[in-house]
Tab-separated table of C-alpha atoms and ligand atoms in Angstrom:
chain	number	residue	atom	x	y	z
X	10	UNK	CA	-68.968	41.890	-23.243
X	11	UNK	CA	-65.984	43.122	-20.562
X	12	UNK	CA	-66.107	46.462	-20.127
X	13	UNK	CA	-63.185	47.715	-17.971
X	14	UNK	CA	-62.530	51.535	-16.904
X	15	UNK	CA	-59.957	52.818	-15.251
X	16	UNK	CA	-59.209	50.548	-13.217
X	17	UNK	CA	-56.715	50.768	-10.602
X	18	UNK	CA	-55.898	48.151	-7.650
X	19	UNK	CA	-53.783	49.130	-4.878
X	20	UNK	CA	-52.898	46.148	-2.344
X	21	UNK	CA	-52.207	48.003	1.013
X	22	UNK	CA	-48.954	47.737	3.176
X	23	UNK	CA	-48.719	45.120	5.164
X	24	UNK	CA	-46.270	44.171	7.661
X	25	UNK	CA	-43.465	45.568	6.441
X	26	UNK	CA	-44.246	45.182	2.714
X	27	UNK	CA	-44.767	48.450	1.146
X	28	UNK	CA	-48.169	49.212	-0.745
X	29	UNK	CA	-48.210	48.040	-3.859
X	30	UNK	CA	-50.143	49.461	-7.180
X	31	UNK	CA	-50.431	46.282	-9.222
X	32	UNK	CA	-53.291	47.740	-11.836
X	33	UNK	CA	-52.957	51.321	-12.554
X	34	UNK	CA	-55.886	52.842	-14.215
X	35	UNK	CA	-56.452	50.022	-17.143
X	36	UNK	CA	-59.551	50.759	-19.524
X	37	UNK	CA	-60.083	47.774	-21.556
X	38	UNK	CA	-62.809	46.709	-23.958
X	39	UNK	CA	-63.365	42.754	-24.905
X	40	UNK	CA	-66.448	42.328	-27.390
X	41	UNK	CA	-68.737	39.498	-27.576
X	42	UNK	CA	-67.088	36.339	-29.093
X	43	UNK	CA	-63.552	37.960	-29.437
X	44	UNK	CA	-60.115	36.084	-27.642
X	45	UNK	CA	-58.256	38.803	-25.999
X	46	UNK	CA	-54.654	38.169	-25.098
X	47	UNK	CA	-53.058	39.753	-21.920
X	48	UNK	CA	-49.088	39.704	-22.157
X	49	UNK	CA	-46.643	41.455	-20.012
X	50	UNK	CA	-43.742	40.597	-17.910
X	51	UNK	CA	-43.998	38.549	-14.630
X	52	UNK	CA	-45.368	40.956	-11.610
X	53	UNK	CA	-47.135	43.881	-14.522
X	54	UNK	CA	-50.599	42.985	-13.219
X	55	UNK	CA	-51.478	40.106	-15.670
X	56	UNK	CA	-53.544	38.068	-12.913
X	57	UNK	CA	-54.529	40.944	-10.790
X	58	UNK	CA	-56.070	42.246	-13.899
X	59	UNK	CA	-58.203	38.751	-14.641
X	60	UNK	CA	-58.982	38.088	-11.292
X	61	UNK	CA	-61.183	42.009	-11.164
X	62	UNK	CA	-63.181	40.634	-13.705
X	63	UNK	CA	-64.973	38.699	-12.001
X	64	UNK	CA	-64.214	40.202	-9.074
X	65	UNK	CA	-62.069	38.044	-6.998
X	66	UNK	CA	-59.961	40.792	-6.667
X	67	UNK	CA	-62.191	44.234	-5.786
X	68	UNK	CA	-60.653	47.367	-7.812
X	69	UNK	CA	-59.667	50.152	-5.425
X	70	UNK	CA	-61.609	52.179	-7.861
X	71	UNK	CA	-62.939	52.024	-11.619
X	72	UNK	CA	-65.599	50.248	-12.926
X	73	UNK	CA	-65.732	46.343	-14.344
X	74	UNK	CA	-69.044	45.604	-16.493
X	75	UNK	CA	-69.613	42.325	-17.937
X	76	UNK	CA	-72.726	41.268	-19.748
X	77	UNK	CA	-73.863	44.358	-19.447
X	78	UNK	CA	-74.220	44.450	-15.583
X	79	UNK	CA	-72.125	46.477	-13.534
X	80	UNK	CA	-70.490	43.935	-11.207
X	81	UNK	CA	-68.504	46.903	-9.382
X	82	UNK	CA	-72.038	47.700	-8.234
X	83	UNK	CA	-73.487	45.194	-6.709
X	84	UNK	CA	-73.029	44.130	-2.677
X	85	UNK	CA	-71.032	40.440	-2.483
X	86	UNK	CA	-73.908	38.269	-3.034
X	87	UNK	CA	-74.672	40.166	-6.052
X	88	UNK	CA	-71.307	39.828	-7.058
X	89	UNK	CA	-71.379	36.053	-5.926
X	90	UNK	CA	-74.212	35.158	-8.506
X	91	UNK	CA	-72.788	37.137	-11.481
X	92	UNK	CA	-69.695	35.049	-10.714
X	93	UNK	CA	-71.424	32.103	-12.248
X	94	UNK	CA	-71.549	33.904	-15.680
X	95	UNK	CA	-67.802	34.451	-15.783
X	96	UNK	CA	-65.444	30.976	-15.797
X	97	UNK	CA	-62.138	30.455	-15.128
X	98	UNK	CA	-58.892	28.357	-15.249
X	99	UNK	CA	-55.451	28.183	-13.920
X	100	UNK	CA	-51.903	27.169	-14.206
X	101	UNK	CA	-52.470	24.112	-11.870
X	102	UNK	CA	-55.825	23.357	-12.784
X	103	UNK	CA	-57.402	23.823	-9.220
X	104	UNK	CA	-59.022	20.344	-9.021
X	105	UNK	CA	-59.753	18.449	-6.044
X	106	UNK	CA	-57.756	15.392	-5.591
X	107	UNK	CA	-60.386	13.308	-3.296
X	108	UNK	CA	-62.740	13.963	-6.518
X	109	UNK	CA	-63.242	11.837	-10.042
X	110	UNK	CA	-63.193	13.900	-13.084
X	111	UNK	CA	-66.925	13.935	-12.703
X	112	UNK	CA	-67.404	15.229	-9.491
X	113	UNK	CA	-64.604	18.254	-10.285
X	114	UNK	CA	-66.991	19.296	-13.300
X	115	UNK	CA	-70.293	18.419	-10.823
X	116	UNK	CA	-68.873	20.301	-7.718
X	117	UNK	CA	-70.100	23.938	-9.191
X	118	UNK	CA	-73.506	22.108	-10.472
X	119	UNK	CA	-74.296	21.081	-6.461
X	120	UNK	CA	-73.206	24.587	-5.189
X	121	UNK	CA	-75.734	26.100	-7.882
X	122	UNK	CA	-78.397	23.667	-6.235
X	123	UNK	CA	-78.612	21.664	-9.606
X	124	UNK	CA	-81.043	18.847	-9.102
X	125	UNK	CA	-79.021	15.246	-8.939
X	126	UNK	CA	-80.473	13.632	-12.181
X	127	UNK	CA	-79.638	17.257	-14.525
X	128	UNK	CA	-76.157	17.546	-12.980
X	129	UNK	CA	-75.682	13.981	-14.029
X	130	UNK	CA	-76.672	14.222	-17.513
X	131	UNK	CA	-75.047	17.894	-17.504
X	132	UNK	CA	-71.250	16.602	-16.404
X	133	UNK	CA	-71.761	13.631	-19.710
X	134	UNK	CA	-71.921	16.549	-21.638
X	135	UNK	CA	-69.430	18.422	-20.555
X	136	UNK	CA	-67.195	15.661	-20.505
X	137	UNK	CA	-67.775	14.207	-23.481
X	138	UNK	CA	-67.334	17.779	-25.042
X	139	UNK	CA	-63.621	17.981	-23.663
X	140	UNK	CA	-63.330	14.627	-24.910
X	141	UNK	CA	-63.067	13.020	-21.502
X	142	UNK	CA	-66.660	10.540	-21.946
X	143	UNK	CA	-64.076	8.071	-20.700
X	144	UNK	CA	-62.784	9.495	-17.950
X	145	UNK	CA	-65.281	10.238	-15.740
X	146	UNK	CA	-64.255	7.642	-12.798
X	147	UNK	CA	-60.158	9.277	-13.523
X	148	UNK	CA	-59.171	11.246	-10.412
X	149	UNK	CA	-56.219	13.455	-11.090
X	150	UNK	CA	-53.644	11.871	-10.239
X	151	UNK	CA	-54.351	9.511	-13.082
X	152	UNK	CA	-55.052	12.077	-15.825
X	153	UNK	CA	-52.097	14.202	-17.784
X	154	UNK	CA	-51.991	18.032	-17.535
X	155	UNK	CA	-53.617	18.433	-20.464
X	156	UNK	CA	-56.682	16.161	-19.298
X	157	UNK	CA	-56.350	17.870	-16.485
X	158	UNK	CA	-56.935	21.138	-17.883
X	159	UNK	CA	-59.896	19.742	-20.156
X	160	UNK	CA	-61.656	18.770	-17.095
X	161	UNK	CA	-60.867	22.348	-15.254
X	162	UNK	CA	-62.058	23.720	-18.801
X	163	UNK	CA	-65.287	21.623	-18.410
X	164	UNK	CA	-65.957	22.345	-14.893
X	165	UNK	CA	-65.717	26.091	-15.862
X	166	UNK	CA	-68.096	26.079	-18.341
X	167	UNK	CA	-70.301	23.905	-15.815
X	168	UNK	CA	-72.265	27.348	-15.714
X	169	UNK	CA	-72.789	28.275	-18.726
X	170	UNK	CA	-70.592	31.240	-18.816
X	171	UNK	CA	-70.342	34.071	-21.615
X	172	UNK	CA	-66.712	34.618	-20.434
X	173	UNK	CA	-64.317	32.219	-19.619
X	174	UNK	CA	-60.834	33.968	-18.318
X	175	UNK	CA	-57.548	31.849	-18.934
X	176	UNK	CA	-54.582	32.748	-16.389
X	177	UNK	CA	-51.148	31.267	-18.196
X	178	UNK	CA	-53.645	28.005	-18.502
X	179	UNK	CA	-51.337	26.329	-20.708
X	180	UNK	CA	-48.309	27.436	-19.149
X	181	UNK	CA	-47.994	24.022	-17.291
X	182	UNK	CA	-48.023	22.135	-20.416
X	183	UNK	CA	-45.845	20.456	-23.351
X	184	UNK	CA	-46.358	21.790	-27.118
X	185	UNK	CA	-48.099	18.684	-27.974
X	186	UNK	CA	-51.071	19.522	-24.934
X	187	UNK	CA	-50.466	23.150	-25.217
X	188	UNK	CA	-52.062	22.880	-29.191
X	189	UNK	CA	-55.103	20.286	-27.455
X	190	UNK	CA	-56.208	22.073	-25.244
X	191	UNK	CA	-55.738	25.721	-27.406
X	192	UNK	CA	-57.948	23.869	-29.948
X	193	UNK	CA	-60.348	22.675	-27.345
X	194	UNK	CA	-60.765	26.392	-26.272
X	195	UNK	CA	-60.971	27.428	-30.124
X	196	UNK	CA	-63.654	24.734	-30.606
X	197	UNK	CA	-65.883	25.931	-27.427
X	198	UNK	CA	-65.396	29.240	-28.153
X	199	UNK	CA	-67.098	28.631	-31.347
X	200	UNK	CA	-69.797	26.379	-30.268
X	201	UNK	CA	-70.955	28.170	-27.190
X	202	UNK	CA	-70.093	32.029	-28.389
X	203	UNK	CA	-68.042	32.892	-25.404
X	204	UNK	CA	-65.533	35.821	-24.735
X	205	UNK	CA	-62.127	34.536	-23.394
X	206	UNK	CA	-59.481	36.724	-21.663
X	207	UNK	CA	-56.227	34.916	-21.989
X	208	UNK	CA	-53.353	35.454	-19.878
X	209	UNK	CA	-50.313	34.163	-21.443
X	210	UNK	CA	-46.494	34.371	-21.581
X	211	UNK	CA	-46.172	32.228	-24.457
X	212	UNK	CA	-46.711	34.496	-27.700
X	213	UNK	CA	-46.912	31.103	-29.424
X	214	UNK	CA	-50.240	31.133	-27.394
X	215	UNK	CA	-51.520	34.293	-28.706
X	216	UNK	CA	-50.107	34.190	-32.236
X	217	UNK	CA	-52.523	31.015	-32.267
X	218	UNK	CA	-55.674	31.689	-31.060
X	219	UNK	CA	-56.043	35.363	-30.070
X	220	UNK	CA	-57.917	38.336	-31.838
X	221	UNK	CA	-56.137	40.721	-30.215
X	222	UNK	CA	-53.984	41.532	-27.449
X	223	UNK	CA	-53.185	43.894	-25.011
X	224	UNK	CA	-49.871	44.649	-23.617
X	225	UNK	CA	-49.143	45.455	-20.097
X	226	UNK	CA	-46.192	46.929	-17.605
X	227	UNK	CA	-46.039	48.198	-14.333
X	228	UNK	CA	-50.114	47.791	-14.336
X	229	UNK	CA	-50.571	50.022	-17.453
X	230	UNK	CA	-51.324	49.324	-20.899
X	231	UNK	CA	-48.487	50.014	-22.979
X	232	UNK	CA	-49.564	48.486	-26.463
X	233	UNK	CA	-52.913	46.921	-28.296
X	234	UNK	CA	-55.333	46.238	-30.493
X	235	UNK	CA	-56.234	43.700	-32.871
X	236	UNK	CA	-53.281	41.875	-33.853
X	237	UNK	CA	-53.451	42.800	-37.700
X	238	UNK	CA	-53.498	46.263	-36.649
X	239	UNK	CA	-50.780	45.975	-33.785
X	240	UNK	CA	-48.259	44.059	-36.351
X	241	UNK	CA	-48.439	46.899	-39.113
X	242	UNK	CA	-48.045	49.291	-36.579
X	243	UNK	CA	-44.615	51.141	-36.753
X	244	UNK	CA	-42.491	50.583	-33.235
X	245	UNK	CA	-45.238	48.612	-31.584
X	246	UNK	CA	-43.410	46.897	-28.610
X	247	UNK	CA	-45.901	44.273	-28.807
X	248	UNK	CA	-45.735	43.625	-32.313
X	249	UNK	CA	-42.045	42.936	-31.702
X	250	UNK	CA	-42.619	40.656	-29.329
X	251	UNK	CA	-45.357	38.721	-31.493
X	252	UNK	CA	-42.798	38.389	-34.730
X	253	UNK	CA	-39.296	38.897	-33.099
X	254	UNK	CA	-36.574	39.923	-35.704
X	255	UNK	CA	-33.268	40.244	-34.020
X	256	UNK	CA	-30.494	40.219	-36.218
X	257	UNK	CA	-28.158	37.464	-36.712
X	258	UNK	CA	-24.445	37.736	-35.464
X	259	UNK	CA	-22.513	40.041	-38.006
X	260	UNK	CA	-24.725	41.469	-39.780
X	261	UNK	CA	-23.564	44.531	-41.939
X	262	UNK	CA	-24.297	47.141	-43.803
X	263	UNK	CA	-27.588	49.039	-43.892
X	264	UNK	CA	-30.534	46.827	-41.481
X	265	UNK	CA	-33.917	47.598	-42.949
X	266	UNK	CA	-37.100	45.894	-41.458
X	267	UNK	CA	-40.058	45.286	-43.423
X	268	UNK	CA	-43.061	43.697	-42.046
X	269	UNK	CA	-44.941	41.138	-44.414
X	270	UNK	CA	-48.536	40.497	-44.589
X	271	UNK	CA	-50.934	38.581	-46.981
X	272	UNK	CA	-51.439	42.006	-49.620
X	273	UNK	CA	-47.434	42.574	-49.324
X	274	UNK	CA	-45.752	39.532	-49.236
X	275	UNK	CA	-42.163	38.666	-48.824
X	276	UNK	CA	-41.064	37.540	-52.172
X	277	UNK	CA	-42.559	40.690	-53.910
X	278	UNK	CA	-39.923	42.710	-51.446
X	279	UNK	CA	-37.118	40.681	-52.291
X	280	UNK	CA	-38.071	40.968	-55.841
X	281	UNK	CA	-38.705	44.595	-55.449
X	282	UNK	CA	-35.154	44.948	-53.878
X	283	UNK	CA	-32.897	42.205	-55.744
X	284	UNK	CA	-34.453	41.891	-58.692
X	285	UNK	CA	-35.814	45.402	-60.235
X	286	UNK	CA	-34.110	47.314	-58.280
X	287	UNK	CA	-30.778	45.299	-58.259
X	288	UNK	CA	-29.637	45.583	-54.691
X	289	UNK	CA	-27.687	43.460	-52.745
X	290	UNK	CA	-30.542	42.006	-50.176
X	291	UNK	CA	-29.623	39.234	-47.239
X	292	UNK	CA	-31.817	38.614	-44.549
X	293	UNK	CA	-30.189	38.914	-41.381
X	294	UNK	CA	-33.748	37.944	-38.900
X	295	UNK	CA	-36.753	37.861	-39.330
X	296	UNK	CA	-39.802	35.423	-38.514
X	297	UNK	CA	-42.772	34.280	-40.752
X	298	UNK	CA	-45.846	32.688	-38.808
X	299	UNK	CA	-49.658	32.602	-38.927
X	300	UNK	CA	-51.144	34.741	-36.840
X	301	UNK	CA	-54.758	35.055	-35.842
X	302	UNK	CA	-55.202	32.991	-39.277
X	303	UNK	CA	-53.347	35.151	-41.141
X	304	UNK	CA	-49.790	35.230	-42.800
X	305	UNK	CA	-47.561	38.192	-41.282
X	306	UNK	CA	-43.943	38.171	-40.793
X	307	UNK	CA	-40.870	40.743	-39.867
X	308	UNK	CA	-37.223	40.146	-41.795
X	309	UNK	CA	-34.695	42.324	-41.344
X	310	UNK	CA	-32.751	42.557	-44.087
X	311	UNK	CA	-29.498	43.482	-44.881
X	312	UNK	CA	-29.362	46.405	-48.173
X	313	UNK	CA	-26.210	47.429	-49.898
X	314	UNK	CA	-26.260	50.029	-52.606
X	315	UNK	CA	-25.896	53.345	-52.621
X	316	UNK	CA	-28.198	55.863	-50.363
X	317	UNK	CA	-30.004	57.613	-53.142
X	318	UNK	CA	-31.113	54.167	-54.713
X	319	UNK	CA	-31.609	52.335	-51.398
X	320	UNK	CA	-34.215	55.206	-50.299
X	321	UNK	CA	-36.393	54.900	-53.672
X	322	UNK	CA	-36.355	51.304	-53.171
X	323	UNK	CA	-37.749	51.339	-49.759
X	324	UNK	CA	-40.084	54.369	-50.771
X	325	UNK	CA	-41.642	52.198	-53.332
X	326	UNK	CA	-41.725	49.397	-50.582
X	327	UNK	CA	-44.313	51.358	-48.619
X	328	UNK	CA	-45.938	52.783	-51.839
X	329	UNK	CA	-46.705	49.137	-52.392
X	330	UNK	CA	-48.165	48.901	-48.765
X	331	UNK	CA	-45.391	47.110	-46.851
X	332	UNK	CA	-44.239	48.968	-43.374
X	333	UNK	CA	-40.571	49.470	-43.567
X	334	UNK	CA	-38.515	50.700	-40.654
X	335	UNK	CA	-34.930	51.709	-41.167
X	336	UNK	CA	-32.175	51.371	-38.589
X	337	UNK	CA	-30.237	53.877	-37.120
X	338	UNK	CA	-27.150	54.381	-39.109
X	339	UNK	CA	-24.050	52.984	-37.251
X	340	UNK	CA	-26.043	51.429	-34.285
X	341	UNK	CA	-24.191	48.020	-34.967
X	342	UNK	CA	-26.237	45.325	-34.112
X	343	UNK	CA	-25.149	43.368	-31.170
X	344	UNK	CA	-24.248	39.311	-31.912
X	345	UNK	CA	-26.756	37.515	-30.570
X	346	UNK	CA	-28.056	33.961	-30.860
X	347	UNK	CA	-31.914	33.675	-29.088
X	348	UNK	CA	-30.734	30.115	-28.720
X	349	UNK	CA	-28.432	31.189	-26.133
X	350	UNK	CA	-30.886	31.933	-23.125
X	351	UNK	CA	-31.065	31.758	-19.557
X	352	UNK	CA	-32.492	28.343	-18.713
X	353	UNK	CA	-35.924	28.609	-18.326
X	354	UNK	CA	-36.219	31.949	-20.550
X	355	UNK	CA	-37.205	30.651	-23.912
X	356	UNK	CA	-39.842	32.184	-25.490
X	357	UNK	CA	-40.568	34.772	-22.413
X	358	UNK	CA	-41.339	37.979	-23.527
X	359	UNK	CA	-39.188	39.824	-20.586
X	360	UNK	CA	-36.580	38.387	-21.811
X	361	UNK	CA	-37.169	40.006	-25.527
X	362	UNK	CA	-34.612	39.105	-28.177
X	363	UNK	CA	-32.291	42.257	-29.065
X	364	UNK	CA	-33.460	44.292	-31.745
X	365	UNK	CA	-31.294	47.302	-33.722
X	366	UNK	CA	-32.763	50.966	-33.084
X	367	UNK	CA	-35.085	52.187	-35.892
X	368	UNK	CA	-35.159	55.786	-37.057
X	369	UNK	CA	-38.481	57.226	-36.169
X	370	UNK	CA	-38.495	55.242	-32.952
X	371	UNK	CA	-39.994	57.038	-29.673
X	372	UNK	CA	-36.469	57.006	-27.856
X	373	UNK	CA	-34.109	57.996	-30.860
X	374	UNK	CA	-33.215	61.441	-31.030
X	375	UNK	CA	-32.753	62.622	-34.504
Q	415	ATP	N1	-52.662	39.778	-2.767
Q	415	ATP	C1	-51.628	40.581	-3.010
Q	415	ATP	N2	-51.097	41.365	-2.055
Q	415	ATP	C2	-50.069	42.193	-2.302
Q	415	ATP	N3	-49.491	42.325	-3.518
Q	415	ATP	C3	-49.973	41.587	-4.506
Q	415	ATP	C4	-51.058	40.665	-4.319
Q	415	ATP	N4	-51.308	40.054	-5.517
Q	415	ATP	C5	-50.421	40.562	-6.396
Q	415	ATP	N5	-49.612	41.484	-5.805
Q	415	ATP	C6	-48.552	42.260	-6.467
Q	415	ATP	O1	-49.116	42.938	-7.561
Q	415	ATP	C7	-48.219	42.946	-8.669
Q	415	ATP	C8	-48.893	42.293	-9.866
Q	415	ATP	O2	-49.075	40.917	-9.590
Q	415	ATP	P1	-49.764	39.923	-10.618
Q	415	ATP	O3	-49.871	38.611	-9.944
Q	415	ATP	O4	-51.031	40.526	-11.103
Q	415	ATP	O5	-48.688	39.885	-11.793
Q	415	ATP	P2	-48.633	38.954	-13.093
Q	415	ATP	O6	-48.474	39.858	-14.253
Q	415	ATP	O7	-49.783	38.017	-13.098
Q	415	ATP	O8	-47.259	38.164	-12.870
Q	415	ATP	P3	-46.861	36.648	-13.286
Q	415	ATP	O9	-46.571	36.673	-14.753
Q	415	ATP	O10	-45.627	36.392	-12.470
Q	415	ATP	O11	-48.003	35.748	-12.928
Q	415	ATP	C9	-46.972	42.225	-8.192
Q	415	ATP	O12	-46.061	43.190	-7.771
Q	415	ATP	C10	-47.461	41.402	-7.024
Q	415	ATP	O13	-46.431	41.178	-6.098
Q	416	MG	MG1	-49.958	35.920	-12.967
């Protein structure tokens, strides 16, 4: 359904501020019906990214197909009707003030030269499917961010979009609206079959309601896939950022990290280890949450014993399916509690919890 390749965007210098490359050759593939995530740090090219597919933002070069049309083709009214098959919300919602709830969802219905009696009956819907019926006299000032949001949801699927793009559009919100209007979107995405592109800092966000994800920095890809896949693969930045282990403070002895899925779950490794096996096991980290429906978690786990033992046991770990990453010997793990943040940090995936150095890892030299 989104088709990206290679694309690159390169703002120009402008007075005084240098050129800037804020996508840098990203090929990206979002089928029909999936939730794609889109996580990186603040300034990697999150929005720039969202905003070429639908072409707000022209790419300097590569190509951006949705639907199967080739919007990086067409001439700017082209590109100004395909528009209308690609939705979008914000942060701040983007409604007009001087409007009701109504005439925010109706405003895209008059530009599209809807007839006044259909727009009518259209905006009921719509508002009654973001369950705002009785709202529609509410301006904004009167309505909560997360009404707010279900009427910017509303007016975006005014349209009738295949692909609705999502930039941080819960980021505004408290947990209790953030899991509304997630649902909402989980709900629509069902009923009308659309493709969503979600732009998120909040893995909470994408651990809830995405397929897959994609991980960016400096404008590049770095780490992706479907999330099943990305959290049983060994190292995968973004896997650690999905299921954070850090360890505790003073932790000892030999760190081992097993990830836990559905087929391999937790207590069979602890019974593996402590019971059969009859090593000393403590889990030092480690997180266990439901992601894209499923059960998957990360502990790190502190294993005494002696070396010959301890590398059967984790041998017949991975024999019975589990991915188990061992850390570098003597790399003491540094104290930390994720607790103690900057303000305004939690949960922000620059700021990535501490983790001990694994053997096989990319930067460890053996
Ligand atoms: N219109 C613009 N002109 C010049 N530079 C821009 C423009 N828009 C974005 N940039 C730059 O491109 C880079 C990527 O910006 P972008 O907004 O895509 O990041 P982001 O990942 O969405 O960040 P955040 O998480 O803070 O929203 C940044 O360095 C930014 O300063
Ligand atoms: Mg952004």
């Amino acid at each position: 359904m989104i088709e990206l390749t290679d694309v690159r965007k390169v703002f120009p210098a402008r007075r005084g501020a240098a050129e800037v490359t804020a996508v840098d050759g990203i090929s990206l593939s979002v089928a029909a019906g999936e939730f794609a995530g889109v996580v990186g740090p603040s300034g990697s090219g999150k929005s720039t990214l969202a905003r070429m597919v639908n072409l707000l933002e022209r790419p300097t070069s590569g190509r951006v197909v949705v639907d199967d049309q080739v919007l990086t083709d067409l001439d700017d009214d082209g590109v100004r009707t395909a528009r209308r098959s690609v939705g979008m919300i914000f942060q701040h919602f983007n409604l007009l003030d001087s409007r009701t709830a109504a005439g925010n969802v109706e405003h895209p219905l008059e530009l599209a030269g809807m007839g006044r009696s259909e727009r009518r009956r259209r905006v009921a819907d719509l508002l009654d499917l973001v369950g705002l019926g009785d709202r529609h006299g509410s301006r904004p000032g009167q309505l909560s961010g997360g009404q707010k949001q279900r009427v910017a949801i509303a007016r975006a699927l005014a349209a009738r979009p295949k692909v609705l793009l999502c930039d941080e559009a819960t980021s505004a919100l408290d947990p209790a609206s953030t899991a509304g209007v997630l649902e909402l979107l989980r709900q629509v995405r069902a009923e009308l079959g659309l493709t969503v592109l979600l732009i998120t800092h909040e893995m909470a966000v994408v651990r809830a309601v995405c397929d897959s994800a994609v991980l960016l920095d400096h404008g590049r890809v770095v780490d992706g896939g479907p999330l099943a896949e990305v959290l049983t693969r060994p190292h995968s930045p973004l896997a650690a950022q999905l299921l954070p282990a850090p360890a505790v403070a003073g932790a000892t002895g030999d760190l081992v990290r097993v990830t836990v899925t559905e087929a391999a779950p937790e207590g069979r490794v602890l019974r593996t280890l402590a019971g059969e096996l009859g090593l000393d096991v403590e889990i030092v980290g480690g997180s266990v949450e439901t992601v894209a429906g499923r059960r998957f978690g990360r502990l790190l786990l502190s294993v005494s014993g002696d070396d010959g033992r301890l590398d059967g046991a984790l041998q017949r770990l991975r024999d019975g399916g589990s991915l188990v990453e061992r850390a570098v010997p003597g790399d003491e793990p540094l104290p930390i509690d994720v607790h103690d943040q900057p303000e305004g940090s939690e949960g922000d995936p620059v700021h990535a919890p501490y983790e001990p150095r694994f053997l096989d890892a990319p930067d460890v030299q053996r």
